[in-house]
Amino acid sequence: VWETSADTAARVGEIQQPTLVISGENDAIVPVDDSRRLLAELPNAELVILPACGHVPQEECPNAFEGAVEAWLAR
């Protein structure tokens, strides 16, 4: 399915909307370095790395996840 889709990764830098990137410190599926690369491509992004959290932070660390989202939305 991905082979037939447009190359969206090449267009990430076109996203101008404020974006919150949340990464779990212990994510073995999408490492923090991948989130840092995404952050570098997004012109209006902020990265929050949740300590002692894995790939599904909204379930593994719900309080930290919700706090990060609430703080970001309050700006």
PDB file of N, CA and C in Angstrom:
ATOM      1  N   VAL A   1       0.817  -1.189   0.000  1.00  0.00           N
ATOM      2  CA  VAL A   1       0.000   0.000   0.000  1.00  0.00           C
ATOM      3  C   VAL A   1       0.869   1.265   0.000  1.00  0.00           C
ATOM      4  N   TRP A   2       2.017   1.247   0.700  1.00  0.00           N
ATOM      5  CA  TRP A   2       2.852   2.442   0.756  1.00  0.00           C
ATOM      6  C   TRP A   2       3.479   2.767  -0.591  1.00  0.00           C
ATOM      7  N   GLU A   3       3.752   1.737  -1.378  1.00  0.00           N
ATOM      8  CA  GLU A   3       4.392   1.989  -2.667  1.00  0.00           C
ATOM      9  C   GLU A   3       3.493   2.787  -3.605  1.00  0.00           C
ATOM     10  N   THR A   4       2.183   2.665  -3.449  1.00  0.00           N
ATOM     11  CA  THR A   4       1.272   3.376  -4.340  1.00  0.00           C
ATOM     12  C   THR A   4       0.887   4.750  -3.804  1.00  0.00           C
ATOM     13  N   SER A   5       1.257   5.042  -2.571  1.00  0.00           N
ATOM     14  CA  SER A   5       0.923   6.337  -1.981  1.00  0.00           C
ATOM     15  C   SER A   5       1.941   7.393  -2.407  1.00  0.00           C
ATOM     16  N   ALA A   6       1.492   8.631  -2.339  1.00  0.00           N
ATOM     17  CA  ALA A   6       2.407   9.738  -2.632  1.00  0.00           C
ATOM     18  C   ALA A   6       3.522   9.758  -1.587  1.00  0.00           C
ATOM     19  N   ASP A   7       4.655  10.291  -1.959  1.00  0.00           N
ATOM     20  CA  ASP A   7       5.783  10.380  -1.033  1.00  0.00           C
ATOM     21  C   ASP A   7       5.541  11.540  -0.069  1.00  0.00           C
ATOM     22  N   THR A   8       4.794  11.267   0.982  1.00  0.00           N
ATOM     23  CA  THR A   8       4.447  12.319   1.933  1.00  0.00           C
ATOM     24  C   THR A   8       5.642  12.756   2.771  1.00  0.00           C
ATOM     25  N   ALA A   9       6.591  11.886   2.999  1.00  0.00           N
ATOM     26  CA  ALA A   9       7.762  12.248   3.807  1.00  0.00           C
ATOM     27  C   ALA A   9       8.520  13.418   3.182  1.00  0.00           C
ATOM     28  N   ALA A  10       8.557  13.471   1.879  1.00  0.00           N
ATOM     29  CA  ALA A  10       9.270  14.545   1.192  1.00  0.00           C
ATOM     30  C   ALA A  10       8.567  15.890   1.354  1.00  0.00           C
ATOM     31  N   ARG A  11       7.295  15.859   1.775  1.00  0.00           N
ATOM     32  CA  ARG A  11       6.520  17.098   1.873  1.00  0.00           C
ATOM     33  C   ARG A  11       6.291  17.560   3.311  1.00  0.00           C
ATOM     34  N   VAL A  12       6.870  16.867   4.270  1.00  0.00           N
ATOM     35  CA  VAL A  12       6.644  17.213   5.676  1.00  0.00           C
ATOM     36  C   VAL A  12       6.996  18.672   5.953  1.00  0.00           C
ATOM     37  N   GLY A  13       8.040  19.173   5.364  1.00  0.00           N
ATOM     38  CA  GLY A  13       8.459  20.551   5.591  1.00  0.00           C
ATOM     39  C   GLY A  13       7.459  21.596   5.144  1.00  0.00           C
ATOM     40  N   GLU A  14       6.472  21.189   4.354  1.00  0.00           N
ATOM     41  CA  GLU A  14       5.433  22.117   3.899  1.00  0.00           C
ATOM     42  C   GLU A  14       4.372  22.364   4.963  1.00  0.00           C
ATOM     43  N   ILE A  15       4.344  21.549   5.991  1.00  0.00           N
ATOM     44  CA  ILE A  15       3.335  21.695   7.043  1.00  0.00           C
ATOM     45  C   ILE A  15       3.680  22.925   7.871  1.00  0.00           C
ATOM     46  N   GLN A  16       2.813  23.896   7.863  1.00  0.00           N
ATOM     47  CA  GLN A  16       3.047  25.150   8.582  1.00  0.00           C
ATOM     48  C   GLN A  16       2.316  25.216   9.921  1.00  0.00           C
ATOM     49  N   GLN A  17       1.347  24.344  10.129  1.00  0.00           N
ATOM     50  CA  GLN A  17       0.569  24.362  11.360  1.00  0.00           C
ATOM     51  C   GLN A  17       1.441  23.988  12.551  1.00  0.00           C
ATOM     52  N   PRO A  18       1.178  24.601  13.705  1.00  0.00           N
ATOM     53  CA  PRO A  18       1.882  24.183  14.914  1.00  0.00           C
ATOM     54  C   PRO A  18       1.652  22.689  15.151  1.00  0.00           C
ATOM     55  N   THR A  19       2.711  22.000  15.493  1.00  0.00           N
ATOM     56  CA  THR A  19       2.656  20.546  15.625  1.00  0.00           C
ATOM     57  C   THR A  19       3.368  20.112  16.893  1.00  0.00           C
ATOM     58  N   LEU A  20       2.721  19.221  17.625  1.00  0.00           N
ATOM     59  CA  LEU A  20       3.333  18.645  18.813  1.00  0.00           C
ATOM     60  C   LEU A  20       3.753  17.221  18.483  1.00  0.00           C
ATOM     61  N   VAL A  21       5.022  16.940  18.639  1.00  0.00           N
ATOM     62  CA  VAL A  21       5.561  15.598  18.433  1.00  0.00           C
ATOM     63  C   VAL A  21       5.854  15.030  19.818  1.00  0.00           C
ATOM     64  N   ILE A  22       5.228  13.907  20.138  1.00  0.00           N
ATOM     65  CA  ILE A  22       5.440  13.272  21.434  1.00  0.00           C
ATOM     66  C   ILE A  22       6.118  11.934  21.198  1.00  0.00           C
ATOM     67  N   SER A  23       7.173  11.702  21.942  1.00  0.00           N
ATOM     68  CA  SER A  23       7.929  10.458  21.802  1.00  0.00           C
ATOM     69  C   SER A  23       8.179   9.866  23.178  1.00  0.00           C
ATOM     70  N   GLY A  24       8.043   8.552  23.264  1.00  0.00           N
ATOM     71  CA  GLY A  24       8.406   7.864  24.495  1.00  0.00           C
ATOM     72  C   GLY A  24       9.904   7.609  24.512  1.00  0.00           C
ATOM     73  N   GLU A  25      10.523   7.899  25.611  1.00  0.00           N
ATOM     74  CA  GLU A  25      11.973   7.731  25.755  1.00  0.00           C
ATOM     75  C   GLU A  25      12.423   6.308  25.422  1.00  0.00           C
ATOM     76  N   ASN A  26      11.595   5.332  25.733  1.00  0.00           N
ATOM     77  CA  ASN A  26      11.955   3.922  25.530  1.00  0.00           C
ATOM     78  C   ASN A  26      11.225   3.294  24.351  1.00  0.00           C
ATOM     79  N   ASP A  27      10.792   4.095  23.399  1.00  0.00           N
ATOM     80  CA  ASP A  27      10.068   3.581  22.234  1.00  0.00           C
ATOM     81  C   ASP A  27      11.023   2.772  21.358  1.00  0.00           C
ATOM     82  N   ALA A  28      10.772   1.479  21.255  1.00  0.00           N
ATOM     83  CA  ALA A  28      11.618   0.596  20.446  1.00  0.00           C
ATOM     84  C   ALA A  28      11.140   0.521  19.001  1.00  0.00           C
ATOM     85  N   ILE A  29       9.949   1.057  18.712  1.00  0.00           N
ATOM     86  CA  ILE A  29       9.399   0.993  17.357  1.00  0.00           C
ATOM     87  C   ILE A  29       9.739   2.258  16.573  1.00  0.00           C
ATOM     88  N   VAL A  30       9.518   3.403  17.180  1.00  0.00           N
ATOM     89  CA  VAL A  30       9.893   4.685  16.579  1.00  0.00           C
ATOM     90  C   VAL A  30      10.850   5.365  17.561  1.00  0.00           C
ATOM     91  N   PRO A  31      12.143   5.169  17.378  1.00  0.00           N
ATOM     92  CA  PRO A  31      13.127   5.720  18.315  1.00  0.00           C
ATOM     93  C   PRO A  31      13.058   7.248  18.405  1.00  0.00           C
ATOM     94  N   VAL A  32      13.499   7.770  19.527  1.00  0.00           N
ATOM     95  CA  VAL A  32      13.507   9.217  19.753  1.00  0.00           C
ATOM     96  C   VAL A  32      14.272   9.937  18.645  1.00  0.00           C
ATOM     97  N   ASP A  33      15.321   9.347  18.132  1.00  0.00           N
ATOM     98  CA  ASP A  33      16.072   9.987  17.041  1.00  0.00           C
ATOM     99  C   ASP A  33      15.195  10.226  15.815  1.00  0.00           C
ATOM    100  N   ASP A  34      14.253   9.326  15.551  1.00  0.00           N
ATOM    101  CA  ASP A  34      13.319   9.540  14.441  1.00  0.00           C
ATOM    102  C   ASP A  34      12.425  10.743  14.719  1.00  0.00           C
ATOM    103  N   SER A  35      11.990  10.879  15.961  1.00  0.00           N
ATOM    104  CA  SER A  35      11.170  12.039  16.329  1.00  0.00           C
ATOM    105  C   SER A  35      11.980  13.323  16.212  1.00  0.00           C
ATOM    106  N   ARG A  36      13.243  13.270  16.547  1.00  0.00           N
ATOM    107  CA  ARG A  36      14.109  14.455  16.403  1.00  0.00           C
ATOM    108  C   ARG A  36      14.273  14.833  14.931  1.00  0.00           C
ATOM    109  N   ARG A  37      14.387  13.838  14.072  1.00  0.00           N
ATOM    110  CA  ARG A  37      14.486  14.120  12.630  1.00  0.00           C
ATOM    111  C   ARG A  37      13.194  14.756  12.127  1.00  0.00           C
ATOM    112  N   LEU A  38      12.052  14.247  12.609  1.00  0.00           N
ATOM    113  CA  LEU A  38      10.768  14.833  12.231  1.00  0.00           C
ATOM    114  C   LEU A  38      10.696  16.282  12.704  1.00  0.00           C
ATOM    115  N   LEU A  39      11.112  16.523  13.926  1.00  0.00           N
ATOM    116  CA  LEU A  39      11.124  17.877  14.479  1.00  0.00           C
ATOM    117  C   LEU A  39      11.951  18.819  13.604  1.00  0.00           C
ATOM    118  N   ALA A  40      13.076  18.350  13.130  1.00  0.00           N
ATOM    119  CA  ALA A  40      13.950  19.172  12.294  1.00  0.00           C
ATOM    120  C   ALA A  40      13.298  19.535  10.964  1.00  0.00           C
ATOM    121  N   GLU A  41      12.377  18.718  10.508  1.00  0.00           N
ATOM    122  CA  GLU A  41      11.707  18.958   9.224  1.00  0.00           C
ATOM    123  C   GLU A  41      10.473  19.845   9.351  1.00  0.00           C
ATOM    124  N   LEU A  42       9.852  19.853  10.518  1.00  0.00           N
ATOM    125  CA  LEU A  42       8.622  20.625  10.724  1.00  0.00           C
ATOM    126  C   LEU A  42       8.972  22.029  11.216  1.00  0.00           C
ATOM    127  N   PRO A  43       8.588  23.065  10.479  1.00  0.00           N
ATOM    128  CA  PRO A  43       9.004  24.416  10.839  1.00  0.00           C
ATOM    129  C   PRO A  43       8.385  24.959  12.129  1.00  0.00           C
ATOM    130  N   ASN A  44       7.232  24.463  12.531  1.00  0.00           N
ATOM    131  CA  ASN A  44       6.541  24.990  13.712  1.00  0.00           C
ATOM    132  C   ASN A  44       6.221  23.879  14.696  1.00  0.00           C
ATOM    133  N   ALA A  45       7.212  23.072  15.005  1.00  0.00           N
ATOM    134  CA  ALA A  45       6.976  21.908  15.860  1.00  0.00           C
ATOM    135  C   ALA A  45       7.704  22.016  17.186  1.00  0.00           C
ATOM    136  N   GLU A  46       7.182  21.281  18.130  1.00  0.00           N
ATOM    137  CA  GLU A  46       7.807  21.134  19.441  1.00  0.00           C
ATOM    138  C   GLU A  46       7.859  19.643  19.739  1.00  0.00           C
ATOM    139  N   LEU A  47       8.949  19.203  20.325  1.00  0.00           N
ATOM    140  CA  LEU A  47       9.121  17.795  20.691  1.00  0.00           C
ATOM    141  C   LEU A  47       9.076  17.651  22.202  1.00  0.00           C
ATOM    142  N   VAL A  48       8.258  16.712  22.657  1.00  0.00           N
ATOM    143  CA  VAL A  48       8.217  16.341  24.069  1.00  0.00           C
ATOM    144  C   VAL A  48       8.606  14.873  24.151  1.00  0.00           C
ATOM    145  N   ILE A  49       9.630  14.586  24.925  1.00  0.00           N
ATOM    146  CA  ILE A  49      10.066  13.205  25.139  1.00  0.00           C
ATOM    147  C   ILE A  49       9.622  12.804  26.538  1.00  0.00           C
ATOM    148  N   LEU A  50       8.776  11.785  26.604  1.00  0.00           N
ATOM    149  CA  LEU A  50       8.255  11.334  27.886  1.00  0.00           C
ATOM    150  C   LEU A  50       9.180  10.277  28.471  1.00  0.00           C
ATOM    151  N   PRO A  51       9.746  10.540  29.651  1.00  0.00           N
ATOM    152  CA  PRO A  51      10.666   9.583  30.269  1.00  0.00           C
ATOM    153  C   PRO A  51       9.954   8.296  30.673  1.00  0.00           C
ATOM    154  N   ALA A  52      10.697   7.200  30.618  1.00  0.00           N
ATOM    155  CA  ALA A  52      10.201   5.881  31.044  1.00  0.00           C
ATOM    156  C   ALA A  52       8.901   5.512  30.349  1.00  0.00           C
ATOM    157  N   CYS A  53       8.785   5.877  29.087  1.00  0.00           N
ATOM    158  CA  CYS A  53       7.577   5.602  28.318  1.00  0.00           C
ATOM    159  C   CYS A  53       7.981   4.962  26.996  1.00  0.00           C
ATOM    160  N   GLY A  54       7.093   4.123  26.463  1.00  0.00           N
ATOM    161  CA  GLY A  54       7.387   3.410  25.230  1.00  0.00           C
ATOM    162  C   GLY A  54       6.643   3.966  24.031  1.00  0.00           C
ATOM    163  N   HIS A  55       6.170   3.058  23.178  1.00  0.00           N
ATOM    164  CA  HIS A  55       5.592   3.418  21.890  1.00  0.00           C
ATOM    165  C   HIS A  55       4.164   3.961  21.978  1.00  0.00           C
ATOM    166  N   VAL A  56       3.458   3.668  23.039  1.00  0.00           N
ATOM    167  CA  VAL A  56       2.054   4.090  23.147  1.00  0.00           C
ATOM    168  C   VAL A  56       1.902   4.959  24.405  1.00  0.00           C
ATOM    169  N   PRO A  57       2.442   6.161  24.383  1.00  0.00           N
ATOM    170  CA  PRO A  57       2.469   6.970  25.600  1.00  0.00           C
ATOM    171  C   PRO A  57       1.091   7.324  26.142  1.00  0.00           C
ATOM    172  N   GLN A  58       0.106   7.450  25.270  1.00  0.00           N
ATOM    173  CA  GLN A  58      -1.229   7.791  25.751  1.00  0.00           C
ATOM    174  C   GLN A  58      -1.822   6.682  26.617  1.00  0.00           C
ATOM    175  N   GLU A  59      -1.313   5.471  26.470  1.00  0.00           N
ATOM    176  CA  GLU A  59      -1.762   4.357  27.313  1.00  0.00           C
ATOM    177  C   GLU A  59      -0.750   4.030  28.411  1.00  0.00           C
ATOM    178  N   GLU A  60       0.523   4.103  28.095  1.00  0.00           N
ATOM    179  CA  GLU A  60       1.569   3.730  29.055  1.00  0.00           C
ATOM    180  C   GLU A  60       1.816   4.807  30.107  1.00  0.00           C
ATOM    181  N   CYS A  61       1.719   6.050  29.708  1.00  0.00           N
ATOM    182  CA  CYS A  61       2.005   7.189  30.596  1.00  0.00           C
ATOM    183  C   CYS A  61       0.924   8.254  30.398  1.00  0.00           C
ATOM    184  N   PRO A  62      -0.338   7.902  30.663  1.00  0.00           N
ATOM    185  CA  PRO A  62      -1.426   8.826  30.317  1.00  0.00           C
ATOM    186  C   PRO A  62      -1.341  10.185  30.999  1.00  0.00           C
ATOM    187  N   ASN A  63      -0.912  10.233  32.240  1.00  0.00           N
ATOM    188  CA  ASN A  63      -0.844  11.526  32.929  1.00  0.00           C
ATOM    189  C   ASN A  63       0.204  12.436  32.301  1.00  0.00           C
ATOM    190  N   ALA A  64       1.364  11.891  32.008  1.00  0.00           N
ATOM    191  CA  ALA A  64       2.422  12.685  31.370  1.00  0.00           C
ATOM    192  C   ALA A  64       2.002  13.105  29.964  1.00  0.00           C
ATOM    193  N   PHE A  65       1.373  12.193  29.247  1.00  0.00           N
ATOM    194  CA  PHE A  65       0.905  12.486  27.889  1.00  0.00           C
ATOM    195  C   PHE A  65      -0.120  13.617  27.912  1.00  0.00           C
ATOM    196  N   GLU A  66      -1.126  13.469  28.770  1.00  0.00           N
ATOM    197  CA  GLU A  66      -2.170  14.492  28.857  1.00  0.00           C
ATOM    198  C   GLU A  66      -1.594  15.830  29.306  1.00  0.00           C
ATOM    199  N   GLY A  67      -0.661  15.798  30.239  1.00  0.00           N
ATOM    200  CA  GLY A  67      -0.033  17.040  30.686  1.00  0.00           C
ATOM    201  C   GLY A  67       0.709  17.745  29.568  1.00  0.00           C
ATOM    202  N   ALA A  68       1.409  16.977  28.746  1.00  0.00           N
ATOM    203  CA  ALA A  68       2.147  17.561  27.620  1.00  0.00           C
ATOM    204  C   ALA A  68       1.192  18.185  26.606  1.00  0.00           C
ATOM    205  N   VAL A  69       0.115  17.477  26.308  1.00  0.00           N
ATOM    206  CA  VAL A  69      -0.864  17.991  25.341  1.00  0.00           C
ATOM    207  C   VAL A  69      -1.555  19.233  25.899  1.00  0.00           C
ATOM    208  N   GLU A  70      -1.976  19.171  27.149  1.00  0.00           N
ATOM    209  CA  GLU A  70      -2.655  20.323  27.756  1.00  0.00           C
ATOM    210  C   GLU A  70      -1.745  21.552  27.797  1.00  0.00           C
ATOM    211  N   ALA A  71      -0.489  21.365  28.158  1.00  0.00           N
ATOM    212  CA  ALA A  71       0.451  22.490  28.204  1.00  0.00           C
ATOM    213  C   ALA A  71       0.653  23.083  26.818  1.00  0.00           C
ATOM    214  N   TRP A  72       0.751  22.225  25.818  1.00  0.00           N
ATOM    215  CA  TRP A  72       0.953  22.692  24.447  1.00  0.00           C
ATOM    216  C   TRP A  72      -0.280  23.445  23.943  1.00  0.00           C
ATOM    217  N   LEU A  73      -1.463  22.918  24.233  1.00  0.00           N
ATOM    218  CA  LEU A  73      -2.696  23.568  23.784  1.00  0.00           C
ATOM    219  C   LEU A  73      -2.933  24.902  24.488  1.00  0.00           C
ATOM    220  N   ALA A  74      -2.422  25.046  25.695  1.00  0.00           N
ATOM    221  CA  ALA A  74      -2.628  26.272  26.464  1.00  0.00           C
ATOM    222  C   ALA A  74      -1.813  27.450  25.932  1.00  0.00           C
ATOM    223  N   ARG A  75      -0.863  27.199  25.062  1.00  0.00           N
ATOM    224  CA  ARG A  75      -0.022  28.285  24.530  1.00  0.00           C
ATOM    225  C   ARG A  75      -0.730  29.069  23.469  1.00  0.00           C
TER     226      ARG A  75
END
